[in-house]
GROMACS .gro file of C-alpha atoms in nm:
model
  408
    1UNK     CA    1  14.158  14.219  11.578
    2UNK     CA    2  14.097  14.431  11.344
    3UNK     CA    3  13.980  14.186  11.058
    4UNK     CA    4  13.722  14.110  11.370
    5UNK     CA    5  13.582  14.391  11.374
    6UNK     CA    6  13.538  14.420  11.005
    7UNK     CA    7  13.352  14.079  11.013
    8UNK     CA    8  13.130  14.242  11.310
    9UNK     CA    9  13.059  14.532  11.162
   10UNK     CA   10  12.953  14.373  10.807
   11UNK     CA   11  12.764  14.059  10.982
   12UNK     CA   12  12.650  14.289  11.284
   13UNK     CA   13  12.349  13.985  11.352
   14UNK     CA   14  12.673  13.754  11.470
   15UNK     CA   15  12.764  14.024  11.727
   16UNK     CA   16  12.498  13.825  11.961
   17UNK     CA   17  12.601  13.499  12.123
   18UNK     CA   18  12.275  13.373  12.140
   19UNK     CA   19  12.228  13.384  11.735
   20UNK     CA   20  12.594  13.278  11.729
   21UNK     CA   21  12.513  12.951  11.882
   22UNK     CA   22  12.195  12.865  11.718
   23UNK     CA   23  12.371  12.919  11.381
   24UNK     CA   24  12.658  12.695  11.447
   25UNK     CA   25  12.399  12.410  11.595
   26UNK     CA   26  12.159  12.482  11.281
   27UNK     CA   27  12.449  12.430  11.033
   28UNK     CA   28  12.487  12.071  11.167
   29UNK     CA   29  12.122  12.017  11.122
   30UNK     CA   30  12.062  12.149  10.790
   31UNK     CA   31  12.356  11.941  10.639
   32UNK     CA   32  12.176  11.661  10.743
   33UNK     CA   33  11.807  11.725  10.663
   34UNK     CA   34  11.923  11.803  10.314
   35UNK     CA   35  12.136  11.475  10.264
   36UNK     CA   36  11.806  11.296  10.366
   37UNK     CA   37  11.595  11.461  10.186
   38UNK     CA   38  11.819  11.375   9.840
   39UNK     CA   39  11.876  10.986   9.983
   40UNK     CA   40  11.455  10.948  10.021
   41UNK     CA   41  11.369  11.103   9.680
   42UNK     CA   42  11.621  10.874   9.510
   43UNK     CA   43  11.516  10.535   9.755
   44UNK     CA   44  11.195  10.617   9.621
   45UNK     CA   45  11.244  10.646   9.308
   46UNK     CA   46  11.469  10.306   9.353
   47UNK     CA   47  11.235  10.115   9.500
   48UNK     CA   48  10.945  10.211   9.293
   49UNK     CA   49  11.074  10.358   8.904
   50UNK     CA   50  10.783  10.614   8.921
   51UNK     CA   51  10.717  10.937   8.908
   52UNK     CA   52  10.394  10.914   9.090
   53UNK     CA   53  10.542  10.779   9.426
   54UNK     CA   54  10.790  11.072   9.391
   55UNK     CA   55  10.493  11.304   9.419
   56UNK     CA   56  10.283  11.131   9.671
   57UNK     CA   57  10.610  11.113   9.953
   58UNK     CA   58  10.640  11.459   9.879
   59UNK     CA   59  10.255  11.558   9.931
   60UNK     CA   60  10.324  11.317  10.237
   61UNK     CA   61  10.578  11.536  10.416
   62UNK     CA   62  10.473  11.844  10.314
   63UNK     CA   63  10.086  11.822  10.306
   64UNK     CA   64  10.059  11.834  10.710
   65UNK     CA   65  10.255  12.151  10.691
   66UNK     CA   66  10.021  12.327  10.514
   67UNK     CA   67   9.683  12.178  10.728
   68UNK     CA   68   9.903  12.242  11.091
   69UNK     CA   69  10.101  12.559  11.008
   70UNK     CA   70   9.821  12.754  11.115
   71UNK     CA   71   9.806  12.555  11.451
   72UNK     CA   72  10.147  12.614  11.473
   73UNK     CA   73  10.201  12.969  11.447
   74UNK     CA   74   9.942  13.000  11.707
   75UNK     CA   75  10.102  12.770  11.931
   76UNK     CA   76  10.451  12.966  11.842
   77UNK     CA   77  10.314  13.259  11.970
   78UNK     CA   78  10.141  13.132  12.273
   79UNK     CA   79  10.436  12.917  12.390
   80UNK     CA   80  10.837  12.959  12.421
   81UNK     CA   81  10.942  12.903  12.086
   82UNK     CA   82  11.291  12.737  12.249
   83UNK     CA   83  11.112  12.448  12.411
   84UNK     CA   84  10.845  12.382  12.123
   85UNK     CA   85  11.213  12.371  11.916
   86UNK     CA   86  11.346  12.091  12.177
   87UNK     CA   87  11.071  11.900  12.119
   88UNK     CA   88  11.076  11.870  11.760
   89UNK     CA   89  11.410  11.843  11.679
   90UNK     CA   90  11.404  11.511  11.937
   91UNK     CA   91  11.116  11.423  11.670
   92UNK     CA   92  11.321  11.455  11.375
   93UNK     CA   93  11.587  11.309  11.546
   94UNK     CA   94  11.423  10.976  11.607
   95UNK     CA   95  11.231  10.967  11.276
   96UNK     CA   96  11.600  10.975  11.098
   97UNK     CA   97  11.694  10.725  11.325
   98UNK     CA   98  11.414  10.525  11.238
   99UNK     CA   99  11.516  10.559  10.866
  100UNK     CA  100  11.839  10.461  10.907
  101UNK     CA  101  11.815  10.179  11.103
  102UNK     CA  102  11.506   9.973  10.834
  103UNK     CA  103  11.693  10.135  10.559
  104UNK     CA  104  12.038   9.980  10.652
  105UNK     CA  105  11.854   9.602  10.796
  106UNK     CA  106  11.701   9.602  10.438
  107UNK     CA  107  11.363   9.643  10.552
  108UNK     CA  108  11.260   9.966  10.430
  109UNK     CA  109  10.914   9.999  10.202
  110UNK     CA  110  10.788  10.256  10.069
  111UNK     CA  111  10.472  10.226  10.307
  112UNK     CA  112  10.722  10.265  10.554
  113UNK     CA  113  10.863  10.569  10.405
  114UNK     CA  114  10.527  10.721  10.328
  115UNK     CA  115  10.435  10.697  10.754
  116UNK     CA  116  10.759  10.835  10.884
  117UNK     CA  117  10.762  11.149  10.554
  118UNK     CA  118  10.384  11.208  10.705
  119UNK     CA  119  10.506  11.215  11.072
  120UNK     CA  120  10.751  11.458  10.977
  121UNK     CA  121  10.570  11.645  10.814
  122UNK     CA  122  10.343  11.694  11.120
  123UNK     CA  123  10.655  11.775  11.327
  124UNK     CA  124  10.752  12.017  11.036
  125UNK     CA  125  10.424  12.175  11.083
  126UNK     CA  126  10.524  12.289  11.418
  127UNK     CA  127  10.922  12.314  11.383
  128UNK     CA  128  10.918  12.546  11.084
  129UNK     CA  129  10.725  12.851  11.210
  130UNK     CA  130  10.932  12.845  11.512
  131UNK     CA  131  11.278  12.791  11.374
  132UNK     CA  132  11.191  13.076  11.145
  133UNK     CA  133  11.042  13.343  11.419
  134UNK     CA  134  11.326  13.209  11.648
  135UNK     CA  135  11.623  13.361  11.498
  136UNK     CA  136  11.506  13.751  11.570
  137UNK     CA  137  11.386  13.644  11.890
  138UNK     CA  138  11.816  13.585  11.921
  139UNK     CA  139  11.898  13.961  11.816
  140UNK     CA  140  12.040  14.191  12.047
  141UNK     CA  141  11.972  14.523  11.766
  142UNK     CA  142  11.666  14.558  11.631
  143UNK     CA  143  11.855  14.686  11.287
  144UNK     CA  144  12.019  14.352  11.261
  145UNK     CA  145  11.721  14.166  11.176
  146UNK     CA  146  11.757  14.161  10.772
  147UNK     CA  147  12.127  14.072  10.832
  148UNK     CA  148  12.016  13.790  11.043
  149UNK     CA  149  11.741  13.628  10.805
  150UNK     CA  150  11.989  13.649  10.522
  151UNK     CA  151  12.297  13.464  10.755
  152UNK     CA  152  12.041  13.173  10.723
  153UNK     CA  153  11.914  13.194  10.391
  154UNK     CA  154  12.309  13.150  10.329
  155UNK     CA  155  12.341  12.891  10.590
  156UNK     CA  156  11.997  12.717  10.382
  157UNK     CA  157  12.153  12.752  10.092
  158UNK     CA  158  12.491  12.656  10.149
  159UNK     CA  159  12.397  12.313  10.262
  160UNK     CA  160  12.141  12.300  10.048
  161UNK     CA  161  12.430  12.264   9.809
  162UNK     CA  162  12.674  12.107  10.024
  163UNK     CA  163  12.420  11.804  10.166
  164UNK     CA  164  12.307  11.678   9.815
  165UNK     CA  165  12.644  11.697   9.697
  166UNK     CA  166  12.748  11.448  10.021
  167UNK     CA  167  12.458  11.245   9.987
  168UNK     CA  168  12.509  11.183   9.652
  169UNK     CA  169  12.866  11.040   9.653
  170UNK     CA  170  12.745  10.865   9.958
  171UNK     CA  171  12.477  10.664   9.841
  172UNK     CA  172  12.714  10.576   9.597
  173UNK     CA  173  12.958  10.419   9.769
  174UNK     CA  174  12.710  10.305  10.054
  175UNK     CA  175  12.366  10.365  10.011
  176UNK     CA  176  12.101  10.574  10.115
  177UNK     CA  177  12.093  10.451  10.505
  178UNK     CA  178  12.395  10.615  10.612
  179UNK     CA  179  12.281  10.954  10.483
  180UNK     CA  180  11.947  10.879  10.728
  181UNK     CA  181  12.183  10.783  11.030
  182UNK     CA  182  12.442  11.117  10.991
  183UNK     CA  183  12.135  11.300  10.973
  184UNK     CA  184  12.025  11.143  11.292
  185UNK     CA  185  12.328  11.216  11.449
  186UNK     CA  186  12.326  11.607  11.356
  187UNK     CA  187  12.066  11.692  11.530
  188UNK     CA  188  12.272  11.673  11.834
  189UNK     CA  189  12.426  11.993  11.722
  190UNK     CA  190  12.087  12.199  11.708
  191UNK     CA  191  11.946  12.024  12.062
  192UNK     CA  192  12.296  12.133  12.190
  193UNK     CA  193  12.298  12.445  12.116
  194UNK     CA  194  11.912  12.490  12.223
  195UNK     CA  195  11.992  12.385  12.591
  196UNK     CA  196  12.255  12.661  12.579
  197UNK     CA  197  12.067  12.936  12.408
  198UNK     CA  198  11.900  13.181  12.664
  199UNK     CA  199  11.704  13.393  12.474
  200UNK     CA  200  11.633  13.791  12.611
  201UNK     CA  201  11.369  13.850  12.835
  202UNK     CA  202  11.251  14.094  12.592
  203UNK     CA  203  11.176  13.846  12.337
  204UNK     CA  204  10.981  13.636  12.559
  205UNK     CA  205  10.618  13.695  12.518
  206UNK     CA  206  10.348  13.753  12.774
  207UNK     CA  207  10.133  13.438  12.836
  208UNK     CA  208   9.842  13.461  12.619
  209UNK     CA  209   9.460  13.380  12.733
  210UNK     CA  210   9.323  13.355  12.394
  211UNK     CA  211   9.180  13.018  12.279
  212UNK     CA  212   9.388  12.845  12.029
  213UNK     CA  213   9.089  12.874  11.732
  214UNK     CA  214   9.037  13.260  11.792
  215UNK     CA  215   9.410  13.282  11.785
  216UNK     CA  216   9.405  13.138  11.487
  217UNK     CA  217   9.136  13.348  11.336
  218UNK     CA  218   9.292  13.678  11.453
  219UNK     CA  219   9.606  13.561  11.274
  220UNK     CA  220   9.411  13.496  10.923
  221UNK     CA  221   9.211  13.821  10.923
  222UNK     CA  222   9.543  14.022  11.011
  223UNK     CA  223   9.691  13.870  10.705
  224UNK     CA  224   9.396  13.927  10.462
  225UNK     CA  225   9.334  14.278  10.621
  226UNK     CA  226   9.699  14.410  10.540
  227UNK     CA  227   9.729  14.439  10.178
  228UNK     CA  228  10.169  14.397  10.179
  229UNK     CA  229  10.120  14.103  10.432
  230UNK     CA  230   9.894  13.931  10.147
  231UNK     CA  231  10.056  13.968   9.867
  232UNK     CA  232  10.389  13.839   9.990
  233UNK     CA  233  10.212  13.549  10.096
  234UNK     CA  234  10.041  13.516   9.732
  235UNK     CA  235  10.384  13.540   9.600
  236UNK     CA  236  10.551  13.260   9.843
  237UNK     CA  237  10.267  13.053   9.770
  238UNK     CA  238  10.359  13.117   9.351
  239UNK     CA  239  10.713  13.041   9.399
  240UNK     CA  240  10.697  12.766   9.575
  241UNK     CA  241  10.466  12.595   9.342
  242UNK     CA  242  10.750  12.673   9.076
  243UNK     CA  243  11.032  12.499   9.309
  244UNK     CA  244  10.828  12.177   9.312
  245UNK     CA  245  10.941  12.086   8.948
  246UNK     CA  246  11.280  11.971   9.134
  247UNK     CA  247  11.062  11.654   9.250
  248UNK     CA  248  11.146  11.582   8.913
  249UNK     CA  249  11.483  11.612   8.896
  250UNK     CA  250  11.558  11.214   8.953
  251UNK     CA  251  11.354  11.150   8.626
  252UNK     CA  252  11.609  11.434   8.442
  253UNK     CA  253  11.887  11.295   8.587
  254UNK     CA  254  11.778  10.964   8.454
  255UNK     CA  255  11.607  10.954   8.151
  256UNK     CA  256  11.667  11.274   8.042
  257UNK     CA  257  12.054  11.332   8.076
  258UNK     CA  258  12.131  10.918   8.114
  259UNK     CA  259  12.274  10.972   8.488
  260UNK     CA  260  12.203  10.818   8.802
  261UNK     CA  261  12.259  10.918   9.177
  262UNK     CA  262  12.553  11.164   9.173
  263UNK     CA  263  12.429  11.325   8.855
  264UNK     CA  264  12.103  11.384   9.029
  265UNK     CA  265  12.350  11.536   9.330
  266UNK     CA  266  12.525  11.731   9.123
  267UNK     CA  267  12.124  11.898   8.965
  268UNK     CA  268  12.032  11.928   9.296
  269UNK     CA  269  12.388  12.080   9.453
  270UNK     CA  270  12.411  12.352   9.160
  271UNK     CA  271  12.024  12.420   9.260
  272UNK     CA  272  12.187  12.475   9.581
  273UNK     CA  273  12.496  12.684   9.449
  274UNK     CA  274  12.240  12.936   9.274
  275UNK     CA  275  12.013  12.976   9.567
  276UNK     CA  276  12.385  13.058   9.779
  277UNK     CA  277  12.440  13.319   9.532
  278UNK     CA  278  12.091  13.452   9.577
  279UNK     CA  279  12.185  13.486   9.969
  280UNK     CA  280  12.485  13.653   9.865
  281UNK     CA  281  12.277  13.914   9.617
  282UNK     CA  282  12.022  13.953   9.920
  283UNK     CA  283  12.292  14.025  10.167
  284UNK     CA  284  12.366  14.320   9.951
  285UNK     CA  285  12.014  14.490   9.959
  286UNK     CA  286  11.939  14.756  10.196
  287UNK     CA  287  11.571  14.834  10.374
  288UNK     CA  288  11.213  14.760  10.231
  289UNK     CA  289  11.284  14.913   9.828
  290UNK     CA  290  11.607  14.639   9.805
  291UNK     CA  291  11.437  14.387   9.901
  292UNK     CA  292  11.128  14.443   9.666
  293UNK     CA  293  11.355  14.510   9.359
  294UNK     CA  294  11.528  14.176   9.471
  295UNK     CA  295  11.203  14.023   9.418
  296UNK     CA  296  11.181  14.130   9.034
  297UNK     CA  297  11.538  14.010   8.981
  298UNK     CA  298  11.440  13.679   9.154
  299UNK     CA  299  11.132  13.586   8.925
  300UNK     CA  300  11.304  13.733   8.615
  301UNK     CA  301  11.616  13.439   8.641
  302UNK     CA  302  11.376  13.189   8.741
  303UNK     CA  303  11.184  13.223   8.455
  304UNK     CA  304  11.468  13.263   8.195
  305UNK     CA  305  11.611  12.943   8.395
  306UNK     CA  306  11.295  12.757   8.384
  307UNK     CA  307  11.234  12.796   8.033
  308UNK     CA  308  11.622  12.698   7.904
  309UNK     CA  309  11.609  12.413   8.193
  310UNK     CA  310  11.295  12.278   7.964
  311UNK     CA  311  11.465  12.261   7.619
  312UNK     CA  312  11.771  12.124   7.744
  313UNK     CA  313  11.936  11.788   7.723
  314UNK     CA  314  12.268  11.854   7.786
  315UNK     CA  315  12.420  11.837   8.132
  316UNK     CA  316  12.666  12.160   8.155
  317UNK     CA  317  12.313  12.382   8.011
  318UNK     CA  318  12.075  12.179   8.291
  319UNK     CA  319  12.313  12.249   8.547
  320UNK     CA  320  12.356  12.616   8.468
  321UNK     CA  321  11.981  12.696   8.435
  322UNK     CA  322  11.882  12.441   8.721
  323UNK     CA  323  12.136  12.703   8.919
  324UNK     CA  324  11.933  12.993   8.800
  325UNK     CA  325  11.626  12.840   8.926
  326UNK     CA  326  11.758  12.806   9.250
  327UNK     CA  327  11.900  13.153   9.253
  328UNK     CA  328  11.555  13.286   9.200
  329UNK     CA  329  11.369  13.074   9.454
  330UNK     CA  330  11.592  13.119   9.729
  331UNK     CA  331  11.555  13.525   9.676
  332UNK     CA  332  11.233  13.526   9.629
  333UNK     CA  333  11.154  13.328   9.920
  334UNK     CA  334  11.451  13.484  10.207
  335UNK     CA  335  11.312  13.876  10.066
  336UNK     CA  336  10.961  13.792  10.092
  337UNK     CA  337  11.005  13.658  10.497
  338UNK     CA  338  11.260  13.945  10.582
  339UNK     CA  339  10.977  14.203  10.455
  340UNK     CA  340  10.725  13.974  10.664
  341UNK     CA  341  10.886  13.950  10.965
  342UNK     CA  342  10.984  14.340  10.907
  343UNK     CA  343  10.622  14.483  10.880
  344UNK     CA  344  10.417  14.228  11.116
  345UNK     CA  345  10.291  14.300  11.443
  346UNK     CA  346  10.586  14.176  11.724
  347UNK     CA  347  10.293  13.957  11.852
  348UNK     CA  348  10.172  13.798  11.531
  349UNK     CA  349  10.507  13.696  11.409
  350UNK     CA  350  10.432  13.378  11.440
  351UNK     CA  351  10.114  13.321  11.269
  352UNK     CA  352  10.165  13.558  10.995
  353UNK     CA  353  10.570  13.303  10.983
  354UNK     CA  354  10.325  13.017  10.938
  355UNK     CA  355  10.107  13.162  10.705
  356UNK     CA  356  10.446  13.206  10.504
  357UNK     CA  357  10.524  12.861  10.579
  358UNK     CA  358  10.179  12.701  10.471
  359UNK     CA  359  10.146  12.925  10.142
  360UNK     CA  360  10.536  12.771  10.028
  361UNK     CA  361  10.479  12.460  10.197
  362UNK     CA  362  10.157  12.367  10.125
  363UNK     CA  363  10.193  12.487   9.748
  364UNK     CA  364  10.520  12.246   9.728
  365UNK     CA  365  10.339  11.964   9.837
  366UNK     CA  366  10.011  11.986   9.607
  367UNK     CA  367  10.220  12.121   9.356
  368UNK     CA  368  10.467  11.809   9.366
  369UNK     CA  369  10.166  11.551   9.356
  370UNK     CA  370  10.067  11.723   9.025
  371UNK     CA  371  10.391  11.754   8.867
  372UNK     CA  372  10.420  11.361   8.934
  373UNK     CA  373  10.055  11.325   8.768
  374UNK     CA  374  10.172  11.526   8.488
  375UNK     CA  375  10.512  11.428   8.392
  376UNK     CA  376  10.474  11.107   8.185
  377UNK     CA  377  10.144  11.223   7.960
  378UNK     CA  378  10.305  11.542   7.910
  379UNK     CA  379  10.697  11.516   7.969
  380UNK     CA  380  10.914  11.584   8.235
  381UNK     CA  381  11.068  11.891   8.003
  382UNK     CA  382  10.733  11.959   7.878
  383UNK     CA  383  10.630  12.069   8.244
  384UNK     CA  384  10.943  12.254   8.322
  385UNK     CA  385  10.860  12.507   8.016
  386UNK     CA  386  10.480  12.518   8.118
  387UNK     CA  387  10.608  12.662   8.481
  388UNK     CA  388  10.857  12.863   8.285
  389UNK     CA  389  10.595  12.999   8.096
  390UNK     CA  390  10.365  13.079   8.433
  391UNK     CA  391  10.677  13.223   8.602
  392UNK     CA  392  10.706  13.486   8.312
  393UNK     CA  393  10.366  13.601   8.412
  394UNK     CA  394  10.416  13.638   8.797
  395UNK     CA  395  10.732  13.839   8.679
  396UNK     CA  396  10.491  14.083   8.522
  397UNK     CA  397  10.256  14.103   8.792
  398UNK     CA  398  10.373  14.052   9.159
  399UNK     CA  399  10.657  14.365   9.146
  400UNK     CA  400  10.358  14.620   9.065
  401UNK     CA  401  10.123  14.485   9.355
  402UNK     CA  402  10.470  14.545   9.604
  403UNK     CA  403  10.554  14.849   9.498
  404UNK     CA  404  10.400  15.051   9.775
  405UNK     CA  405  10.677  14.905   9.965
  406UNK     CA  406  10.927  15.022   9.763
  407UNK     CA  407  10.840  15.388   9.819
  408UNK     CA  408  10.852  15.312  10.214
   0.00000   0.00000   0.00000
């Protein structure tokens, strides 16, 4: 009982059933979405040898993110975020599914590939600003809310590392279709919990008369109005871009370090294992100055990591940096939405959550498409030390333009 209470006390988010259940249902789901998204990028890469197709599925499923997210932060905050979330986990549901089942018949294309990654990416657009402005709506004390966002930044994380890992050793032994079919069957986990969840009254909004558009509108000149709110969306739209190199991890696990599908698991779990870490480092910071100084630890690793990452060719150094990177993404990315979601208007969350989401989504996806233009004139390692290079320069500018908040 008293070990309990110690775990209640240090985690005081968990002390509300309602976040309790959509944590245990989202750790399901995530294991899932991340063995999928390992077993597409390396049936792509399988089916086609080039680095091009990696970037164009990626631009594919991420692309719609950043043209709906806008649309969907407005519809967030117009409609109950728990039913929008029913809806498009079903989605994602049957679009793994529907991987699975050409993928294990032998019928799978990469035309086929590129239609389902752009339908999910539409039903990302939606899902992702309200799975992240769900979670507070879940907390029972207002002070809980950094020690909620971080429990899933470690949940992301964690199978972040976990799922590639699984994947990997799976498509191994049985290919890439039974990765899409467990991922299928996880979302049973998240739509079960969702039917259970009853969120607080006082979380549920007051129906809005606004038109969608002017919604929309308010949303974007709240975010360019409030000088904190834009450059934390500035620096989530950097960072991202930086993450985007790991579309070209299947080429270093290939060419560079003469591997094949677990090696590339094993890149993309320590990726994972460093951005757990960074959820553990985050966990530790306290109020609005933590998190900022968390944020010039973040893009100091990843640009140390990025730079060793691009001179390496050895496999114990890749995985080590690649880690780093990882570290600093995931820090980077969890401090930047816990100040968000701390200093936003209650009923603007959403938009100014899918502003977050276009700016890393959106970034990821044109970012990838270049990266995959780029890598064979220039070389894979060659692009890894350009971003390396870039990253030392956000380092030197983004923690002076946040440093108001540090004084809060």
């Amino acid at each position: 009982m008293k070990k309990l209470n110690l775990i209640w006390t240090a985690l005081p988010a968990f002390r509300s059933p309602n976040f309790r259940l959509w944590f245990m249902g989202q750790s399901l789901s995530l294991l899932g979405t991340w063995m999928t998204n390992l077993a597409v990028v390396w049936l792509v890469y399988h089916l086609t040898g080039s680095a091009f197709w990696l970037g164009i599925v990626s631009f594919c499923t991420q692309a719609p993110i950043f043209v709906l997210s806008l649309l969907g932060g407005a519809v967030v905050d117009r409609y109950p975020r728990r039913q929008i979330l029913l809806i498009t986990q079903t989605l994602s549901m049957l679009v793994s599914f529907t991987l699975a089942g050409l993928t294990l018949t032998g019928t799978i294309s990469v035309t086929a590939i590129l239609v389902l990654s752009l339908f999910q990416g539409i039903i990302s657009g939606f899902d992702t600003p309200a799975r992240l402005s769900f979670a507070p709506d879940l907390l029972e004390e207002p002070d809980s809310l950094a020690n909620g966002i971080a429990m899933f930044a470690s949940l992301f994380s964690t199978t972040r590392f976990l799922g590639p890992a699984i994947a990997g050793m799976l498509i191994a032994a049985s290919g890439a279709g039974v990765c899409f079919l467990l991922d299928g069957f996880s979302y049973v986990a998240a739509l079960t919990a969702l039917i259970w969840i009853r969120p607080p009254q006082k979380s549920v909004l007051p129906p809005s008369t606004t038109p969608p558009w002017q919604q929309v509108t308010e949303g974007l000149v709240y975010a360019y109005q409030t000088p904190t709110v834009r450059s934390l969306l500035l620096l989530a739209s950097f960072v991202n871009g930086l993450i985007a190199t790991s579309v070209l991890l299947p080429i270093v696990a290939q060419e560079i370090l003469q591997g094949g599908a677990q090696t590339l698991g094993w890149l993309t779990g320590c990726s994972s294992l460093g951005a757990v870490l960074g959820s553990f480092y985050l966990g530790k910071q306290r109020g609005k100055p933590g998190l900022t100084r968390a944020i010039g630890v973040a893009l100091g690793v990843m640009a140390i990591s990025l730079l060793l990452f691009g001179f390496s060719h050895n496999l114990v150094l890749s995985l080590v940096t690649i880690a780093g990177v990882g570290f600093g993404g995931l820090l980077s990315n969890a401090s930047s939405n816990t100040l968000l979601q701390m200093i936003s208007a209650e009923d603007k969350r959403g938009r100014v959550v899918s502003l977050f989401s276009m700016a890393a989504l959106g970034m990821m996806a044109l970012a990838s498409l270049v990266f995959g233009l780029l890598a064979h004139p220039m070389g894979v390692l060659t692009v890894y030390l350009l971003c390396g290079g870039v990253c030392l320069l956000g380092w030197l500018y983004f923690p002076r333009q946040l440093q108001g908040l540090a004084n809060d």
